[in-house]
XYZ file of C-alpha atoms in Angstrom:
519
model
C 0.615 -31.709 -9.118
C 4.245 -32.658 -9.156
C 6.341 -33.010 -5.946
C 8.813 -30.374 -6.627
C 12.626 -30.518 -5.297
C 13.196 -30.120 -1.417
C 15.949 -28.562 -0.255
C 18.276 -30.143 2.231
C 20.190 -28.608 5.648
C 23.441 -29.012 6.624
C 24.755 -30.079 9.632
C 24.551 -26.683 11.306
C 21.303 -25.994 10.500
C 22.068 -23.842 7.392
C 20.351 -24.262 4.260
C 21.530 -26.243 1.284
C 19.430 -24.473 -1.455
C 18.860 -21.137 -3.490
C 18.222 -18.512 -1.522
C 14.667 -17.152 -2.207
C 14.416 -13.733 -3.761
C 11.503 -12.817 -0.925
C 13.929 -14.016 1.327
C 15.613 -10.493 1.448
C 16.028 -7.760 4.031
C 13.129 -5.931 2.220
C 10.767 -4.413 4.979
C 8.138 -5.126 1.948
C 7.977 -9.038 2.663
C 5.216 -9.905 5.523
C 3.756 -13.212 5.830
C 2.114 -13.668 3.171
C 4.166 -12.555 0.637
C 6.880 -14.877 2.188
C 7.715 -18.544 3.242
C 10.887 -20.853 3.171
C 11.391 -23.330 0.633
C 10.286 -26.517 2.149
C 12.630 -28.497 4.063
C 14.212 -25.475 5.330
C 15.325 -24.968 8.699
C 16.645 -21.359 8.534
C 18.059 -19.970 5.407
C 21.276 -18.144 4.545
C 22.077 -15.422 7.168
C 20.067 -12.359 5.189
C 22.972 -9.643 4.336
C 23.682 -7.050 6.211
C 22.560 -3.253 5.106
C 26.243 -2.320 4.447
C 29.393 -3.604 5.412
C 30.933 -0.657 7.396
C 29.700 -1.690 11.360
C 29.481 2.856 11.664
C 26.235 2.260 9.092
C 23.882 -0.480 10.891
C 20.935 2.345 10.778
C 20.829 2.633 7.163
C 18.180 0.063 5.377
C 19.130 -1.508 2.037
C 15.309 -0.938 0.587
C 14.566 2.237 -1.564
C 11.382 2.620 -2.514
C 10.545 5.843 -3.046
C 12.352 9.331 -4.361
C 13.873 11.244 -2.206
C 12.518 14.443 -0.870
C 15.093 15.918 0.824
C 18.471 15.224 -1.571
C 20.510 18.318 0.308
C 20.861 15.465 3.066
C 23.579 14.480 1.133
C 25.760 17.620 1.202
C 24.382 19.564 -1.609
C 24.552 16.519 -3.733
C 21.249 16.647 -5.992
C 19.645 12.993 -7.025
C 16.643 11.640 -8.261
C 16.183 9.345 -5.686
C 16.851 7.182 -2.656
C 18.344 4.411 -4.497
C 21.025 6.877 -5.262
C 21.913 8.432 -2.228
C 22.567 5.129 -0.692
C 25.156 4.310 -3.830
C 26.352 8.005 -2.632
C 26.350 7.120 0.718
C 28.344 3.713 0.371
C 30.972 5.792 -2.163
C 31.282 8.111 0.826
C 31.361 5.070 3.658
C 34.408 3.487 1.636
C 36.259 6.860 1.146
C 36.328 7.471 4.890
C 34.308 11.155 4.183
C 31.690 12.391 6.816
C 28.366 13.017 5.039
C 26.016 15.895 7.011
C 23.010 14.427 8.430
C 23.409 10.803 7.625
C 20.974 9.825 10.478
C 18.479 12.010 9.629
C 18.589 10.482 6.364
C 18.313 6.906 7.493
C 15.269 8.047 9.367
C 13.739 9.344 6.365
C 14.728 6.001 4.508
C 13.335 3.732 7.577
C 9.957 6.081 7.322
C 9.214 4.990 3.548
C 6.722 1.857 4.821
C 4.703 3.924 6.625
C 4.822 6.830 4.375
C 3.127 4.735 1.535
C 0.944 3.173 3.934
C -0.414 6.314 5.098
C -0.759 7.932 1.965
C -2.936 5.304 0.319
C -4.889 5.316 3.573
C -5.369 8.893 3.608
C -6.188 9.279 -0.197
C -8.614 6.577 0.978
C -10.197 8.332 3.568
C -11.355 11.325 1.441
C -12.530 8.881 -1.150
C -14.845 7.731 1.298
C -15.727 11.242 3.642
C -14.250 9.648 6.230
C -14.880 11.466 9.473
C -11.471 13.714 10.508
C -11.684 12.383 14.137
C -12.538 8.756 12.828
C -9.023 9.099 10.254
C -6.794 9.898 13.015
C -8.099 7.171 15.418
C -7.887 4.478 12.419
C -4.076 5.552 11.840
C -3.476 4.633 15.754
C -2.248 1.467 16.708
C -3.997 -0.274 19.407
C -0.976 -1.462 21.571
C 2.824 -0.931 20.734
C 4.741 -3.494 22.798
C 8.615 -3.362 23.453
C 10.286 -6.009 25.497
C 13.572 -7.050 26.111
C 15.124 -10.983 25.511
C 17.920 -12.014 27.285
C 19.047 -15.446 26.151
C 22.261 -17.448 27.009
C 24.369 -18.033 24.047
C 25.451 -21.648 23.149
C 29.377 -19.997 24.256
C 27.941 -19.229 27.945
C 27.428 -15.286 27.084
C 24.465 -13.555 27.452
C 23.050 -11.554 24.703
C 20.244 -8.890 24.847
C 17.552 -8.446 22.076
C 14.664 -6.210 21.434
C 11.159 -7.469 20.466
C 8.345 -5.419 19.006
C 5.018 -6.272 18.843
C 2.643 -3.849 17.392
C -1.332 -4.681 17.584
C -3.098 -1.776 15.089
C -6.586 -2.600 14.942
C -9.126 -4.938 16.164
C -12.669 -3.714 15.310
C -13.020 -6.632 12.886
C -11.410 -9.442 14.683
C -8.508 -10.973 16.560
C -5.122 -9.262 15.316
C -3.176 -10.981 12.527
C 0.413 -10.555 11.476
C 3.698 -12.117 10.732
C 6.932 -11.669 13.545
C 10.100 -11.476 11.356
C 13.665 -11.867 12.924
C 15.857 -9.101 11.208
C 18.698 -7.249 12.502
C 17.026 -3.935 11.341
C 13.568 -4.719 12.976
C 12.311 -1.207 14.310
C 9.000 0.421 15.682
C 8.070 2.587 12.610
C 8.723 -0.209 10.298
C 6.683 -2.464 12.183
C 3.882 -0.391 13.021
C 3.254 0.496 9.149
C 3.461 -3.152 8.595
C 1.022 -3.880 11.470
C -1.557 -1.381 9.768
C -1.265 -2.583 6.278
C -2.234 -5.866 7.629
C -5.583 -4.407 9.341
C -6.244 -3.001 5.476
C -5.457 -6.091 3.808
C -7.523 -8.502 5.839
C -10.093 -6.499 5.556
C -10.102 -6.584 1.439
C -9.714 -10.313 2.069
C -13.080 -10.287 4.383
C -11.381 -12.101 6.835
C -12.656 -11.569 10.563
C -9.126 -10.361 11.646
C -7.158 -7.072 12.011
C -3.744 -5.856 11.852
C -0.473 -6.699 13.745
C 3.146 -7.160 13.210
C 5.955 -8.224 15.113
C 9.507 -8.910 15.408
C 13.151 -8.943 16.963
C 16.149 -7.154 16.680
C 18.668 -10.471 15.780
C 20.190 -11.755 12.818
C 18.850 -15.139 12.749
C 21.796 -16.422 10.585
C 24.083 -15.689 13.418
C 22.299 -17.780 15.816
C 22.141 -21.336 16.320
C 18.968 -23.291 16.599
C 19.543 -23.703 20.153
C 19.915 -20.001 20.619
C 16.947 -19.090 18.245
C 14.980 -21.499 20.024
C 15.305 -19.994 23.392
C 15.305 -16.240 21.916
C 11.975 -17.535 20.563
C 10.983 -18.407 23.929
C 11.897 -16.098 26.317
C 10.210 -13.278 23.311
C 7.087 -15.627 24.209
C 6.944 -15.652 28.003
C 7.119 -11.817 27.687
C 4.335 -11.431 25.558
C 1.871 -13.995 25.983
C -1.138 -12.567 27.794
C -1.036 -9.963 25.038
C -1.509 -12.646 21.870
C -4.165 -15.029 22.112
C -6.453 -17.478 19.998
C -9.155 -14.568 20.461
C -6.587 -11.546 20.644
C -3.726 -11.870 18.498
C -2.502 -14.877 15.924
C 1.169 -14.448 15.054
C 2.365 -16.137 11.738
C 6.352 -16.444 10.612
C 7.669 -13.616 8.643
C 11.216 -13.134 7.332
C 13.348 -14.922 9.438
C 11.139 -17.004 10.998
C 9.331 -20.243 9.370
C 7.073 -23.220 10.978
C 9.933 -24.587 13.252
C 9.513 -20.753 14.803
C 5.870 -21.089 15.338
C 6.131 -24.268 16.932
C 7.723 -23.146 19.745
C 5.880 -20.417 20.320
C 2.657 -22.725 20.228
C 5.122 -24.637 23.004
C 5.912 -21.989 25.374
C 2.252 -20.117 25.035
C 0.710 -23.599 25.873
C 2.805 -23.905 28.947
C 1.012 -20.865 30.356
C -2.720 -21.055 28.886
C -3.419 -25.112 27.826
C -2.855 -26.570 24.290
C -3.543 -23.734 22.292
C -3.126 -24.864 18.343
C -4.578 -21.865 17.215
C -2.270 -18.968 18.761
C -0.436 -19.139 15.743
C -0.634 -20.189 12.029
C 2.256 -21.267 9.475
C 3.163 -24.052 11.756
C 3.555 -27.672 10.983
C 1.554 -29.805 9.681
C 1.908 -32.223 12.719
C 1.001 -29.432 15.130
C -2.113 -28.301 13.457
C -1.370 -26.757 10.370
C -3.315 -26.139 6.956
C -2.501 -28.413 4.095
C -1.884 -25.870 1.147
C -0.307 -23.075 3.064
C 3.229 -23.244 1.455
C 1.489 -22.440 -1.754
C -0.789 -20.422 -0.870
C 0.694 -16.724 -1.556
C 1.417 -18.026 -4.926
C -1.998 -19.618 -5.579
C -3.272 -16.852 -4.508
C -1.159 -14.759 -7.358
C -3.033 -17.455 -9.491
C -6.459 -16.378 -8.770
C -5.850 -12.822 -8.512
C -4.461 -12.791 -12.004
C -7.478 -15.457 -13.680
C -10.056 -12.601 -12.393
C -8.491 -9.740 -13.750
C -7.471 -11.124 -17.233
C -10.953 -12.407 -17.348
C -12.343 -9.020 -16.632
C -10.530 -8.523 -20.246
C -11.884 -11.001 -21.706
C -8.893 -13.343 -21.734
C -6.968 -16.237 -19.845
C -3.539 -17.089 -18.557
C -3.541 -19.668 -21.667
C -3.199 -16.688 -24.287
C -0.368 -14.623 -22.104
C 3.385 -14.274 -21.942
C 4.607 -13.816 -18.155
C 8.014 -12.672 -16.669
C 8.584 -12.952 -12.655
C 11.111 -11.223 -10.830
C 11.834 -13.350 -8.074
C 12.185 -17.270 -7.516
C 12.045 -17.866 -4.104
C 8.832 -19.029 -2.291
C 5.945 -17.244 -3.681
C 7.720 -16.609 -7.413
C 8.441 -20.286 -7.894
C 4.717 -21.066 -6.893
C 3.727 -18.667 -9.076
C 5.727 -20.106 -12.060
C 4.778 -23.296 -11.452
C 1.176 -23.125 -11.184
C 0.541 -20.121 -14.330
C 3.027 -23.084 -16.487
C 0.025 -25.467 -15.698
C -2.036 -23.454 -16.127
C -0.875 -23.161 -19.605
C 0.776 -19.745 -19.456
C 3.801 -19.233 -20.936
C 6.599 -18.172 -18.578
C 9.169 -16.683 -20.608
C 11.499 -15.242 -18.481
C 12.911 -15.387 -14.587
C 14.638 -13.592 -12.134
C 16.423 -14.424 -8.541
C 19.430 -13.365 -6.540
C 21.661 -15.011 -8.454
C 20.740 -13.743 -12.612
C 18.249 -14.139 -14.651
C 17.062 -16.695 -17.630
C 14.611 -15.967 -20.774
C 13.260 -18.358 -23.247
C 10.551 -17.261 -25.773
C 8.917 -20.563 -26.364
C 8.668 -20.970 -22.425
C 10.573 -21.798 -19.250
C 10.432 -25.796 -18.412
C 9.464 -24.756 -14.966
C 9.845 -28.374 -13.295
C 13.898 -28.324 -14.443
C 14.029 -25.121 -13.168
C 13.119 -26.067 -10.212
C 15.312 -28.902 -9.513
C 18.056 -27.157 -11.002
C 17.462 -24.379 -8.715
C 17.102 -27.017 -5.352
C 20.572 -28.413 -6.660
C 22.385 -24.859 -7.890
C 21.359 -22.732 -5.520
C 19.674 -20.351 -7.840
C 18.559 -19.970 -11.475
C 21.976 -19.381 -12.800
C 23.257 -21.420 -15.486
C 20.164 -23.398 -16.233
C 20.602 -24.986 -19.851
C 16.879 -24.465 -20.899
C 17.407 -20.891 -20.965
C 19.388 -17.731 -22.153
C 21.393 -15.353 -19.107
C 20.163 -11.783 -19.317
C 21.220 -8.916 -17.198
C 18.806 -9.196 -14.395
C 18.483 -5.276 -14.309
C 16.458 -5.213 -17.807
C 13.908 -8.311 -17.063
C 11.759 -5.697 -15.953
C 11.597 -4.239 -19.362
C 11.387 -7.202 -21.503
C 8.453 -7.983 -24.012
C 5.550 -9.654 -22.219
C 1.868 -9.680 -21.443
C 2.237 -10.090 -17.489
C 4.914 -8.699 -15.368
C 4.596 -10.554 -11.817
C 7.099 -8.705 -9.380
C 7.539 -11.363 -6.771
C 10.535 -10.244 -4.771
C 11.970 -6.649 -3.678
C 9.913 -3.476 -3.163
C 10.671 -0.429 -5.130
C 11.795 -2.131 -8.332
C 9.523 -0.369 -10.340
C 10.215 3.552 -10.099
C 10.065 6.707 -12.168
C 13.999 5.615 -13.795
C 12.314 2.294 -15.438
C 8.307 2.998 -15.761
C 8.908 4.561 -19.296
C 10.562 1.353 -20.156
C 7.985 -1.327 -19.332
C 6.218 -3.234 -21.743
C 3.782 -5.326 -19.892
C 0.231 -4.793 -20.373
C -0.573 -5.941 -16.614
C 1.588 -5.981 -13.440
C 0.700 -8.694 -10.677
C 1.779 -7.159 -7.568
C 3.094 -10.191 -5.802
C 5.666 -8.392 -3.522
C 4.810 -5.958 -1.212
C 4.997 -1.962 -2.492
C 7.086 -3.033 -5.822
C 5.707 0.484 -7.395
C 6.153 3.701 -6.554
C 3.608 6.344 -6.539
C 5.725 8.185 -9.649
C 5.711 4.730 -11.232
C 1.859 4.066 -10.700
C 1.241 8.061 -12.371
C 3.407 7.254 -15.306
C 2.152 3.488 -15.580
C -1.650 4.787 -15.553
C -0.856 6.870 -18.264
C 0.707 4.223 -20.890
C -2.383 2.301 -19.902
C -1.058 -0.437 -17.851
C -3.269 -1.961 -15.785
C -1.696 -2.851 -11.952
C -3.023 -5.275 -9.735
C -2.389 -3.932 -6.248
C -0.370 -5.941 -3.524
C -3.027 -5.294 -0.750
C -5.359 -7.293 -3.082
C -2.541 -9.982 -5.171
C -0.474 -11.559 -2.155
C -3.539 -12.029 0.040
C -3.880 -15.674 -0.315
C -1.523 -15.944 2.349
C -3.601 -14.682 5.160
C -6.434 -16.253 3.808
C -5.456 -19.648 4.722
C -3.371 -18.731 7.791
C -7.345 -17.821 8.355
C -8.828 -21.183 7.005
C -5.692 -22.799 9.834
C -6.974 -20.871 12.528
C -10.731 -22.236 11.423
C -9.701 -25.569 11.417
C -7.631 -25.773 14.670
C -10.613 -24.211 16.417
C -13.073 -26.260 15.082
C -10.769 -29.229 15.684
C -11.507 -30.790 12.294
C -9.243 -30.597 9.164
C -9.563 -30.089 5.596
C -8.315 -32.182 2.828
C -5.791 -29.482 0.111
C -8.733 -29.624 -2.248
C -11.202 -27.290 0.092
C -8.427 -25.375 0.947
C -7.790 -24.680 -2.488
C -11.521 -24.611 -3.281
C -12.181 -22.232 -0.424
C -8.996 -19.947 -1.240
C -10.262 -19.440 -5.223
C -13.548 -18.451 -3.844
C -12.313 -15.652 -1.137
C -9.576 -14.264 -3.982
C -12.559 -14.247 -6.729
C -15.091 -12.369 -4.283
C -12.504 -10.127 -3.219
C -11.574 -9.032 -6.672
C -15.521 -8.497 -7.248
C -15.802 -6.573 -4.398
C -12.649 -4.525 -5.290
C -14.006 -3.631 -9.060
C -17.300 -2.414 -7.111
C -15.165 0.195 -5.061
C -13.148 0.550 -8.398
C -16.746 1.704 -9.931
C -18.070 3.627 -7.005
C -15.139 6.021 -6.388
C -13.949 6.060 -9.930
C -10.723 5.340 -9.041
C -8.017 2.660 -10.127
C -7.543 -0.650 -9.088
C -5.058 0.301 -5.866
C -7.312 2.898 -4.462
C -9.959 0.527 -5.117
C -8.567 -1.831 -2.875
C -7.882 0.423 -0.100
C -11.038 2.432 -0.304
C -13.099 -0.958 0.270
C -10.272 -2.458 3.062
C -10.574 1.163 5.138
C -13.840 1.415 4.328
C -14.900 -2.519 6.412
C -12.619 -1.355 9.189
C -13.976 2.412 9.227
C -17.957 0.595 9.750
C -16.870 -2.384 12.230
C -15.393 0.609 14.320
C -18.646 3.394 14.137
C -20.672 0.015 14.819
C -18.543 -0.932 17.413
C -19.466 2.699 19.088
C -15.658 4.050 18.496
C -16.488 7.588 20.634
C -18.020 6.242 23.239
C-alpha cells in the first residue's frame, strides 16, 4: 500500500490539514466511525452550533422530521433541518420564538429516539420478554463528575464529564469519550447503548459505553487538555478498568488523549496498556487501527455485492465525506479496482466519470486543506452528490443526510452506511420501496471496534501482531458478521437494518437470561 500524505501541526498545536468531514459536531460520529488524520495533534476547533452565545443548547445535527412543528410559533415545516434555518432567521432578527428550549430538547433527543426505536422494533421481532425490554434499555451506571483544571492564564475553569456504562452481560464496556462543547447525558447514553448493540453484531466479548466532556477542545491548549484529561481520569478510574470498561478516543479526542489516560490510570492501578485502545503505537497499540473503520467499509461492502453476485471491480462509487474513514474508504475500493467517481468534504465536492486518482487527491487534500480545486476533477454543488448516477453511495460523514426531501432523488442501487444514522426512518420506507438495498451502520462502521478489540487482545496477551493478521483477522469478523446478519435477515423476514439489530439485541438479550438477569 502507498504511504499516503501526513498532515503537519503548527506551532500551537493546531492542525495544518483538511479538516475531516467525520470530524464534525455530529452526535452520529463514535469511535469507530471516526479518527484524526495521522500526524494530527488536535484538529480545527469543531464550530460552534450557532453563533448567537443566547443559543448554546441548540445542536447543529437534524436527523429526523419534526413532530412537533407548532414549536415554532405556528410555523408548519417538514422537518428539523428547517426549523433550525427558522430558528437562526429568527436568532439574527432579534424575535423571541415560543418554546425554543423545549425544542432543543426534542432536537438533543433524536440519538436516542432512533436508537430506541430500532431496539424496540427489535424486541418484538424477537418476543422479547416486556420486563427483559425495559431492563435492556437501562444503562448500567450513569456517571457525572466535575473537572476543575488551571488554565495556562492562571484561571480556573470548571467542566462536566459523563460517563455512561449501558450494558455488560457480554463483556467489559466499550466506547469512545469525545470532547465537545455540546456533550450531554441523553446524547451520551443513546450512544453508550448503540455501542452494547453493535459489539454484539460484531461478536465481540464487550458491551456498551460512552463518554465525554463538556469543553471545546479547540479552545484549549495541549497543556490544558492534558490536565482536563487527567483530572477527568482521577475521577473516574475505579469505574473503567481492563476487565470493566475500555475507553477509546471519539470526536475530539485522538491517541495523544488516550495516552494520558493510560498515564494517570497507571499511576493508581500498575501499567495498565489495556484500559484503553486507539493509543499509540509506542504505548501498545494495534498496527492497522487508523484504517480500520474504512477497511472495515471494505469488507462490509465485498459481502454484500457478492451476495449479488458481483464485485467492487464492476461498480461506480460516490462518498460523502473525506476525512478519516471516507479517505480510507476511497483509497482502498480504488485498489480494489472500483471506480470512485465522485467526492465530497467540508470544503465542495469533485466528480470524474472515468475515476478519481485517489493518491493526488490525497496529497492535494494534505496540502489544500480539503478537496477543493483538485485539477483531476470537475466542482459540483456538494448538495446534489447525493443524487448523482452511481452503483454505491457510501455516506461517510454527517447523520441525517439522507431524508424524505432527497430519497426520491437517489440513484444508487446500494448505500454503505459508513456514518452513523445517515438515513432516516422516512428515507429507509421510501428507499425500500425503489428497491435500494442499505447496508446498516450498526453492521458497516464496525471494523473500528473490532480492532480496538484485537488491541485490547494483544496488550493482554502481551504479544503483538504484524498489520497482515490484523487485517486477516478483521476480514474474517466483518465476513461472519454479515453471514450472521443475512441469517436474522432470513429468520425474521425483515431487511438488512432490522436484521442487524434483531441479531445484536438478540446476543445481549441471551448473555443476560444466562447470566440469571431476575435474580
Amino acid at each position: 500500500m502507498k504511504e499516503r500524505p501526513l498532515m503537519e501541526a503548527d506551532s500551537t498545536g493546531s492542525a495544518v490539514g483538511p479538516p475531516a468531514a467525520e470530524d464534525s459536531s455530529s452526535p452520529d460520529v463514535d469511535e469507530d466511525a471516526f479518527a484524526f488524520p495521522r500526524g494530527l495533534l488536535y484538529p480545527f476547533p469543531f464550530p460552534e452550533a450557532l453563533s448567537s452565545p443566547s443559543c448554546e443548547t441548540l445542536v447543529p445535527w437534524i436527523p429526523f422530521a419534526s413532530p412537533h412543528p407548532e414549536l415554532v410559533g405556528g410555523v408548519s415545516t417538514d422537518s428539523l433541518r428547517g426549523l433550525r434555518l427558522i430558528l437562526q432567521k429568527a436568532i439574527i432578527e432579534g424575535r423571541e420564538i415560543p418554546a425554543v428550549s423545549r425544542l432543543a430538547e426534542l432536537l438533543k433527543m433524536n440519538a436516542l429516539v432512533a436508537t430506541s426505536r430500532n431496539f424496540k422494533q427489535a424486541a418484538k421481532l424477537l418476543g422479547l420478554d416486556s420486563k427483559l425490554e425495559k431492563s435492556l434499555l437501562i444503562p448500567f451506571r450513569e456517571i457525572k463528575v466535575e473537572c476543575t483544571i488551571p488554565k495556562d492564564d492562571g484561571t480556573l475553569a470548571s467542566f462536566v464529564g459523563f460517563r455512561v456504562q449501558h450494558d455488560n452481560a457480554r463483556g467489559p464496556m466499550k466506547g469512545g469519550i469525545r470532547y465537545h462543547h455540546e456533550v450531554d447525558p441523553d446524547e451520551v447514553n443513546a450512544l453508550a447503548q448503540l455501542m452494547t448493540w453493535k459489539t454484539a453484531v460484531a461478536n465481540i466479548p464487550y458491551g456498551g459505553a460512552k463518554g465525554g466532556i463538556g469543553c471545546s477542545p479547540g479552545k484549549l491548549s495541549c497543556s490544558e487538555l492534558e490536565r482536563l484529561t487527567r483530572v477527568f481520569t482521577q475521577k473516574i478510574h475505579d469505574l473503567i478498568g481492563i476487565h470493566t470498561d475500555v475507553p477509546a478516543p471519539d470526536m475530539g479526542t485522538n491517541s495523544q488523549t488516550m495516552a494520558w489516560i493510560l498515564d494517570e490510570y497507571s499511576k493508581f492501578h500498575g501499567h495498565s496498556p489495556a484500559v484503553v485502545t486507539g493509543k499509540p503505537i509506542d504505548l501498545g497499540g494495534s498496527l492497522g487501527r487508523e484504517a480500520a473503520t474504512g477497511r472495515g467499509v471494505l469488507f462490509a461492502t465485498e459481502a454484500l455485492l457478492a451476495e449479488y453476485g458481483k464485485s467492487i471491480k464492476d461498480q461506480r462509487f460516490i462518498i460523502q465525506g473525506f476525512g478519516n474513514v471516507g479517505s480510507w474508504a476511497a483509497q482502498l475500493i480504488s485498489e480494489a479496482g472500483g471506480k470512485v467517481i465522485a467526492i465530497s468534504d467540508v470544503t465542495g465536492a469533485i466528480t470524474n466519470t472515468n475515476g478519481l486518482d485517489i493518491e493526488k487527491l490525497l496529497k492535494h487534500s494534505a496540502e489544500n486543506r480539503g478537496i477543493k480545486g483538485f485539477s483531476g476533477g470537475e466542482s459540483i454543488d456538494a448538495s446534489s452528490l447525493l443524487t448523482e448516477d452511481c452503483d454505491v453511495l457510501i455516506p461517510a460523514a454527517l447523520g441525517g443526510v439522507i431524508n424524505r426531501e432527497n430519497a426520491n432523488d437517489l440513484r444508487a442501487k446500494f448505500i454503505i452506511e459508513a456514518a452513523n444514522h445517515p438515513t432516516d426512518p422516512e428515507a429507509d420506507e421510501i428507499l425500500s420501496k425503489k428497491g435500494v438495498v442499505i447496508l446498516p451502520d450498526i453492521y458497516a462502521n464496525s471494523g473500528g471496534v473490532t480492532v480496538s478489540y484485537f488491541e485490547w487482545v494483544q496488550n493482554i496477551q502481551g504479544f503483538m501482531w504484524d498489520e497482515e493478521k490484523v487485517n486477516a483477522e478483521l476480514k474474517t469478523y466483518m465476513t461472519r458478521g454479515f453471514k450472521d446478519m443475512k441469517e436474522m435477515c432470513k429468520m425474521h423476514n425483515c431487511d438488512l437494518r432490522m436484521g442487524a439489530f434483531t441479531l445484536g439485541v438478540n446476543r445481549v438479550a441471551r448473555a443476560t437470561v444466562l447470566r440469571g438477569w431476575e435474580a
